[in-house]
mmCIF file of C-alpha atoms in Angstrom:
data_model
loop_
_atom_site.group_PDB
_atom_site.id
_atom_site.type_symbol
_atom_site.label_atom_id
_atom_site.label_comp_id
_atom_site.label_asym_id
_atom_site.label_seq_id
_atom_site.Cartn_x
_atom_site.Cartn_y
_atom_site.Cartn_z
ATOM 1 C CA VAL S 4 0.153 -5.989 -19.654
ATOM 2 C CA LEU S 5 -3.362 -7.261 -21.131
ATOM 3 C CA ALA S 6 -4.207 -8.090 -17.540
ATOM 4 C CA LEU S 7 -4.895 -4.421 -16.490
ATOM 5 C CA LEU S 8 -7.973 -4.643 -19.161
ATOM 6 C CA TRP S 9 -9.541 -7.622 -17.469
ATOM 7 C CA LEU S 10 -11.757 -5.778 -15.306
ATOM 8 C CA HIS S 11 -13.958 -8.981 -14.531
ATOM 9 C CA ARG S 12 -10.605 -10.400 -12.912
ATOM 10 C CA GLY S 13 -9.948 -7.611 -10.989
ATOM 11 C CA GLY S 14 -7.718 -5.373 -13.399
ATOM 12 C CA LEU S 15 -5.687 -3.400 -10.863
ATOM 13 C CA ASP S 16 -7.595 -3.836 -8.130
ATOM 14 C CA LEU S 17 -7.354 -1.166 -5.521
ATOM 15 C CA TRP S 18 -4.875 0.562 -7.770
ATOM 16 C CA GLY S 19 -7.515 0.159 -10.814
ATOM 17 C CA ALA S 20 -10.007 2.025 -8.505
ATOM 18 C CA TRP S 21 -7.676 5.031 -7.987
ATOM 19 C CA LEU S 22 -6.701 5.434 -11.514
ATOM 20 C CA GLY S 23 -10.392 5.023 -12.588
ATOM 21 C CA GLY S 24 -11.751 7.392 -10.068
ATOM 22 C CA LEU S 25 -9.015 10.037 -11.095
ATOM 23 C CA LEU S 26 -9.897 9.742 -14.490
ATOM 24 C CA ALA S 27 -13.643 10.184 -13.770
ATOM 25 C CA LEU S 28 -12.942 12.996 -11.564
ATOM 26 C CA LEU S 29 -10.756 15.031 -14.279
ATOM 27 C CA ILE S 30 -13.442 14.220 -17.179
ATOM 28 C CA TRP S 31 -16.243 15.314 -14.919
ATOM 29 C CA SER S 32 -14.087 18.504 -13.634
ATOM 30 C CA LYS S 33 -13.777 19.331 -17.340
ATOM 31 C CA ALA S 34 -17.355 19.404 -18.320
ATOM 32 C CA THR S 35 -18.017 21.143 -15.490
ATOM 33 C CA ALA S 36 -15.549 23.598 -15.407
ATOM 34 C CA GLN S 37 -14.145 23.191 -11.890
ATOM 35 C CA ASP S 38 -11.052 22.634 -10.292
ATOM 36 C CA PRO S 39 -10.175 18.919 -9.932
ATOM 37 C CA ALA S 40 -7.298 19.675 -7.214
ATOM 38 C CA HIS S 41 -10.218 21.458 -4.873
ATOM 39 C CA TRP S 42 -11.734 17.739 -5.391
ATOM 40 C CA VAL S 43 -8.353 15.817 -4.584
ATOM 41 C CA ARG S 44 -7.587 17.556 -1.591
ATOM 42 C CA LEU S 45 -11.208 17.450 -0.293
ATOM 43 C CA LEU S 46 -11.662 13.364 -0.929
ATOM 44 C CA SER S 47 -7.785 12.113 -0.133
ATOM 45 C CA PRO S 48 -8.306 11.647 3.154
ATOM 46 C CA SER S 49 -11.681 9.826 3.129
ATOM 47 C CA ALA S 50 -10.104 7.789 0.312
ATOM 48 C CA LEU S 51 -7.739 6.602 2.842
ATOM 49 C CA ILE S 52 -9.974 5.698 5.521
ATOM 50 C CA ALA S 53 -11.433 3.845 2.793
ATOM 51 C CA ILE S 54 -8.571 1.912 2.150
ATOM 52 C CA ALA S 55 -7.959 1.145 5.744
ATOM 53 C CA ILE S 56 -11.369 -0.225 6.228
ATOM 54 C CA GLY S 57 -11.059 -2.025 2.937
ATOM 55 C CA ARG S 58 -8.064 -3.751 4.110
ATOM 56 C CA ILE S 59 -9.825 -4.943 7.247
ATOM 57 C CA GLY S 60 -12.643 -6.586 4.947
ATOM 58 C CA SER S 61 -9.548 -8.201 2.868
ATOM 59 C CA PHE S 62 -8.388 -9.913 6.049
ATOM 60 C CA ALA S 63 -12.002 -10.527 7.330
ATOM 61 C CA SER S 64 -12.436 -12.661 4.045
ATOM 62 C CA GLY S 65 -8.954 -14.120 3.604
ATOM 63 C CA CYS S 66 -8.044 -12.192 0.363
ATOM 64 C CA ASP S 67 -4.743 -10.378 -0.318
ATOM 65 C CA TYR S 68 -3.029 -12.380 2.033
ATOM 66 C CA GLY S 69 0.799 -12.456 3.352
ATOM 67 C CA ARG S 70 3.487 -14.838 3.273
ATOM 68 C CA ILE S 71 3.774 -17.708 5.529
ATOM 69 C CA PHE S 72 5.612 -17.396 8.659
ATOM 70 C CA SER S 73 6.056 -18.793 11.966
ATOM 71 C CA PRO S 74 4.100 -16.991 14.905
ATOM 72 C CA GLN S 75 5.382 -17.183 18.030
ATOM 73 C CA PHE S 76 2.593 -16.174 20.354
ATOM 74 C CA ALA S 77 -0.868 -17.322 20.654
ATOM 75 C CA LEU S 78 -2.326 -13.989 19.505
ATOM 76 C CA THR S 79 -0.367 -13.403 16.328
ATOM 77 C CA ARG S 80 -1.158 -16.967 15.349
ATOM 78 C CA ALA S 81 -4.859 -16.076 15.981
ATOM 79 C CA LEU S 82 -4.675 -13.353 13.362
ATOM 80 C CA SER S 83 -2.372 -15.131 10.967
ATOM 81 C CA GLU S 84 -4.684 -18.183 10.749
ATOM 82 C CA HIS S 85 -8.185 -18.808 8.773
ATOM 83 C CA ALA S 86 -10.706 -21.238 9.418
ATOM 84 C CA ARG S 87 -12.216 -23.097 6.298
ATOM 85 C CA TRP S 88 -15.818 -22.070 5.671
ATOM 86 C CA PRO S 89 -18.592 -24.306 6.213
ATOM 87 C CA SER S 90 -20.042 -26.090 3.199
ATOM 88 C CA GLU S 91 -23.185 -24.495 4.056
ATOM 89 C CA VAL S 92 -22.146 -21.247 3.775
ATOM 90 C CA MET S 93 -20.557 -21.685 0.317
ATOM 91 C CA GLU S 94 -21.803 -24.459 -1.964
ATOM 92 C CA LEU S 95 -19.271 -23.866 -4.755
ATOM 93 C CA SER S 96 -16.110 -23.178 -2.577
ATOM 94 C CA ALA S 97 -14.945 -24.266 0.966
ATOM 95 C CA GLY S 98 -12.794 -21.041 1.411
ATOM 96 C CA PRO S 99 -11.357 -18.518 2.485
ATOM 97 C CA PRO S 100 -9.085 -17.591 -0.971
ATOM 98 C CA VAL S 101 -5.742 -17.998 1.740
ATOM 99 C CA TRP S 102 -6.724 -21.835 2.536
ATOM 100 C CA LEU S 103 -7.927 -22.452 -1.160
ATOM 101 C CA ALA S 104 -4.940 -21.340 -2.320
ATOM 102 C CA GLN S 105 -2.815 -23.336 0.052
ATOM 103 C CA VAL S 106 -4.617 -26.392 -0.499
ATOM 104 C CA GLU S 107 -4.345 -26.226 -4.445
ATOM 105 C CA ARG S 108 -0.675 -25.640 -4.059
ATOM 106 C CA GLN S 109 -0.642 -28.644 -2.288
ATOM 107 C CA MET S 110 1.120 -26.882 0.868
ATOM 108 C CA LEU S 111 -2.137 -27.622 2.830
ATOM 109 C CA ALA S 112 -4.414 -30.787 3.103
ATOM 110 C CA ALA S 113 -8.178 -30.633 2.052
ATOM 111 C CA SER S 114 -8.776 -32.173 5.331
ATOM 112 C CA SER S 115 -7.302 -29.244 7.058
ATOM 113 C CA VAL S 116 -9.637 -27.051 9.340
ATOM 114 C CA VAL S 117 -7.336 -23.547 8.999
ATOM 115 C CA SER S 118 -5.197 -22.512 6.691
ATOM 116 C CA LEU S 119 -1.177 -22.083 7.373
ATOM 117 C CA PRO S 120 -0.139 -19.013 9.494
ATOM 118 C CA THR S 121 0.562 -15.781 7.135
ATOM 119 C CA HIS S 122 1.670 -12.660 7.820
ATOM 120 C CA PRO S 123 -1.758 -10.477 8.198
ATOM 121 C CA VAL S 124 -0.353 -7.858 5.532
ATOM 122 C CA GLN S 125 -3.750 -6.193 5.486
ATOM 123 C CA LEU S 126 -3.782 -5.131 8.990
ATOM 124 C CA TYR S 127 -0.028 -3.892 8.713
ATOM 125 C CA GLU S 128 -1.435 -1.812 5.951
ATOM 126 C CA ALA S 129 -4.666 -0.660 7.745
ATOM 127 C CA SER S 130 -2.703 0.455 11.082
ATOM 128 C CA LEU S 131 0.169 2.173 9.044
ATOM 129 C CA VAL S 132 -2.658 4.142 6.890
ATOM 130 C CA ALA S 133 -4.336 4.948 10.292
ATOM 131 C CA ALA S 134 -1.010 6.099 11.613
ATOM 132 C CA TRP S 135 0.085 8.082 8.550
ATOM 133 C CA LEU S 136 -3.451 10.500 8.706
ATOM 134 C CA SER S 137 -2.129 10.873 12.230
ATOM 135 C CA ILE S 138 1.415 11.952 11.708
ATOM 136 C CA ALA S 139 0.129 14.129 8.404
ATOM 137 C CA LEU S 140 -2.455 16.017 10.366
ATOM 138 C CA LEU S 141 -0.335 16.548 13.767
ATOM 139 C CA HIS S 142 3.060 17.356 12.253
ATOM 140 C CA PHE S 143 3.547 18.333 8.775
ATOM 141 C CA ALA S 144 1.579 21.099 8.780
ATOM 142 C CA PRO S 145 0.283 22.025 12.145
ATOM 143 C CA GLY S 146 -2.740 24.487 12.543
ATOM 144 C CA LYS S 147 -3.835 23.354 8.670
ATOM 145 C CA ALA S 148 -6.727 21.325 7.554
ATOM 146 C CA ILE S 149 -5.820 18.042 6.767
ATOM 147 C CA ILE S 150 -7.388 18.613 3.163
ATOM 148 C CA GLU S 151 -4.550 20.751 2.386
ATOM 149 C CA GLN S 152 -2.280 18.027 2.374
ATOM 150 C CA PRO S 153 -3.230 15.761 -0.613
ATOM 151 C CA ARG S 154 0.304 15.407 -1.741
ATOM 152 C CA ILE S 155 1.547 14.159 1.872
ATOM 153 C CA LEU S 156 -1.195 11.724 2.318
ATOM 154 C CA LEU S 157 -1.106 10.034 -0.874
ATOM 155 C CA LEU S 158 2.714 9.995 -1.160
ATOM 156 C CA GLY S 159 2.726 8.362 2.362
ATOM 157 C CA TYR S 160 0.018 5.508 1.066
ATOM 158 C CA SER S 161 2.483 5.039 -1.484
ATOM 159 C CA ALA S 162 5.369 4.037 0.597
ATOM 160 C CA ILE S 163 2.934 2.119 2.754
ATOM 161 C CA ALA S 164 1.544 0.351 0.202
ATOM 162 C CA PHE S 165 5.005 -0.406 -1.603
ATOM 163 C CA ALA S 166 6.638 -1.897 1.527
ATOM 164 C CA ALA S 167 3.211 -3.980 2.130
ATOM 165 C CA GLU S 168 3.397 -5.645 -1.432
ATOM 166 C CA TRP S 169 6.790 -7.357 -0.101
ATOM 167 C CA LEU S 170 5.001 -9.523 2.367
ATOM 168 C CA ARG S 171 2.286 -10.461 -0.070
ATOM 169 C CA GLY S 172 1.619 -14.231 -0.830
ATOM 170 C CA ASP S 173 -0.923 -14.269 -3.242
ATOM 171 C CA GLU S 174 0.209 -15.270 -6.780
ATOM 172 C CA ASP S 175 -2.350 -13.128 -8.649
ATOM 173 C CA ARG S 176 -1.016 -9.523 -7.627
ATOM 174 C CA GLY S 177 0.725 -9.393 -11.018
ATOM 175 C CA LEU S 178 4.255 -9.727 -10.921
ATOM 176 C CA ILE S 179 6.310 -7.974 -13.578
ATOM 177 C CA GLY S 180 10.101 -7.193 -14.834
ATOM 178 C CA PRO S 181 12.893 -8.979 -14.038
ATOM 179 C CA SER S 182 13.953 -10.232 -9.935
ATOM 180 C CA LEU S 183 15.942 -7.474 -8.511
ATOM 181 C CA HIS S 184 18.717 -7.287 -5.807
ATOM 182 C CA GLY S 185 16.371 -6.936 -2.693
ATOM 183 C CA PRO S 186 18.567 -4.653 -0.499
ATOM 184 C CA LEU S 187 19.142 -2.760 -3.881
ATOM 185 C CA ILE S 188 15.718 -2.295 -4.580
ATOM 186 C CA VAL S 189 14.780 -1.191 -0.818
ATOM 187 C CA CYS S 190 17.451 1.429 -0.836
ATOM 188 C CA LEU S 191 16.587 3.048 -4.300
ATOM 189 C CA SER S 192 12.631 3.034 -3.361
ATOM 190 C CA THR S 193 13.441 4.623 0.115
ATOM 191 C CA VAL S 194 15.622 7.271 -1.785
ATOM 192 C CA LEU S 195 12.871 7.958 -3.919
ATOM 193 C CA PHE S 196 10.118 7.900 -1.063
ATOM 194 C CA ALA S 197 12.342 10.537 1.183
ATOM 195 C CA LEU S 198 13.048 12.838 -1.756
ATOM 196 C CA SER S 199 9.382 12.984 -2.595
ATOM 197 C CA LEU S 200 8.438 13.540 0.499
ATOM 198 C CA GLY S 201 11.073 16.307 1.408
ATOM 199 C CA ILE S 202 9.910 18.186 -1.906
ATOM 200 C CA ALA S 203 6.296 17.560 -0.992
ATOM 201 C CA VAL S 204 6.527 19.220 2.439
ATOM 202 C CA ARG S 205 8.337 22.459 0.784
ATOM 203 C CA HIS S 206 4.816 23.119 -1.029
ATOM 204 C CA LEU S 207 3.567 23.114 2.456
ATOM 205 C CA GLY S 208 5.510 26.216 2.944
ATOM 206 C CA LEU S 209 8.224 24.875 5.197
ATOM 207 C CA THR S 210 11.771 26.054 4.981
ATOM 208 C CA VAL S 211 14.398 24.581 3.229
ATOM 209 C CA SER S 212 16.102 22.779 6.260
ATOM 210 C CA ARG S 213 12.933 21.633 7.956
ATOM 211 C CA SER S 214 11.803 19.798 4.246
ATOM 212 C CA ILE S 215 15.439 18.523 4.509
ATOM 213 C CA GLN S 216 14.938 17.188 8.069
ATOM 214 C CA ALA S 217 11.673 15.656 7.502
ATOM 215 C CA GLY S 218 12.843 13.890 3.998
ATOM 216 C CA VAL S 219 15.763 12.539 6.367
ATOM 217 C CA ALA S 220 13.958 11.366 9.028
ATOM 218 C CA PHE S 221 11.099 9.958 7.132
ATOM 219 C CA GLY S 222 13.797 7.951 4.844
ATOM 220 C CA PHE S 223 15.902 6.760 7.769
ATOM 221 C CA VAL S 224 12.502 5.263 9.618
ATOM 222 C CA TYR S 225 11.445 3.652 6.236
ATOM 223 C CA GLY S 226 14.672 2.308 5.347
ATOM 224 C CA ALA S 227 15.161 0.645 8.688
ATOM 225 C CA VAL S 228 11.882 -0.786 8.653
ATOM 226 C CA THR S 229 11.681 -2.244 4.925
ATOM 227 C CA TRP S 230 15.133 -3.328 5.440
ATOM 228 C CA PRO S 231 14.378 -6.802 6.574
ATOM 229 C CA ILE S 232 11.909 -7.207 4.021
ATOM 230 C CA GLY S 233 14.693 -6.547 1.480
ATOM 231 C CA GLN S 234 16.800 -9.460 3.134
ATOM 232 C CA LEU S 235 13.512 -11.571 3.033
ATOM 233 C CA LEU S 236 13.261 -11.399 -0.638
ATOM 234 C CA GLN S 237 16.856 -12.684 -1.083
ATOM 235 C CA HIS S 238 15.410 -15.945 -0.280
ATOM 236 C CA ALA S 239 11.567 -15.517 -1.764
ATOM 237 C CA PRO S 240 11.070 -17.859 -4.961
ATOM 238 C CA GLU S 241 9.620 -14.591 -7.256
ATOM 239 C CA GLY S 242 13.156 -12.801 -6.001
ATOM 240 C CA GLY S 243 12.549 -9.185 -6.219
ATOM 241 C CA ARG S 244 9.973 -8.548 -8.683
ATOM 242 C CA LEU S 245 7.710 -5.922 -8.705
ATOM 243 C CA SER S 246 4.002 -6.035 -8.629
ATOM 244 C CA LEU S 247 1.998 -4.096 -10.594
ATOM 245 C CA ALA S 248 0.699 -2.302 -7.134
ATOM 246 C CA GLN S 249 4.408 -1.345 -6.917
ATOM 247 C CA CYS S 250 5.169 0.219 -9.854
ATOM 248 C CA ALA S 251 1.729 2.011 -9.560
ATOM 249 C CA ALA S 252 3.023 3.281 -5.950
ATOM 250 C CA LEU S 253 6.171 4.339 -7.229
ATOM 251 C CA LEU S 254 4.679 6.416 -10.108
ATOM 252 C CA MET S 255 2.201 7.854 -7.691
ATOM 253 C CA ALA S 256 4.919 9.218 -5.311
ATOM 254 C CA ALA S 257 6.851 10.338 -8.097
ATOM 255 C CA VAL S 258 3.930 12.293 -9.286
ATOM 256 C CA CYS S 259 3.321 13.806 -5.642
ATOM 257 C CA GLY S 260 6.805 14.777 -5.050
ATOM 258 C CA PHE S 261 7.895 16.125 -8.012
ATOM 259 C CA GLY S 262 4.633 17.267 -9.869
ATOM 260 C CA ALA S 263 4.314 20.638 -10.329
ATOM 261 C CA GLY S 264 2.115 22.606 -7.662
ATOM 262 C CA LYS S 265 1.886 25.983 -6.366
ATOM 263 C CA LYS S 266 3.806 26.698 -3.276
ATOM 264 C CA VAL S 267 2.217 28.217 -0.326
ATOM 265 C CA PRO S 268 3.688 30.754 1.437
ATOM 266 C CA GLN S 269 6.642 29.723 4.197
ATOM 267 C CA THR S 270 4.661 29.812 7.759
ATOM 268 C CA VAL S 271 6.647 27.380 9.199
ATOM 269 C CA ALA S 272 10.046 28.256 10.466
#
């Protein structure tokens, strides 16, 4: 728990930036007598775009890397291996972080010029965030500005981040709690995200039937995508332990779905 306060070691990393930014926004809004909800609506799309760009940067630098796997195609291998940095680039480290970690764990010889292939989980997350922005804009509230959908945007990112964390392979992401049964935690998280989404879209003015349809459709797709990951967890060394980021994602999803908010008039049949 104290690791959350170690800002010089990253703290909560991305989620720490989220929470710190939200706290600063609330304090500033209180001091200037402004509505914080207005700024949340305004900043949510830009925040997700920044996250997608940041994940691409993480991939380029080889940090926040994924689990080791065996790619079947040349393109997949090119995206999953990271070359050792030349000595003139960094005197104190040969980098990148994924290469260094594999050498330290004696999974890779120090003479190797490339790392073992790992899931490009950073690109997975960046691509899914971009796709979710498009879906939220075109489907959930057609004809409305995307800044009116912060619940949908943030809830969707929470679901994406939660699933992507299962494929992370770096040990410094902060695992907490007991080991959970993989398929069980996938089922429970899918139900939470589906319920939260159904309630959140209800705030956009959708009818009860449309809200249920949206939640069920999202839950079906999300469960189908994450189920193989749940099976993978059964054989992972750390089992089904949650990371700090996953706990934060579950909390954000619950707040976005079940938190109080003003419903807009029903405009979508």
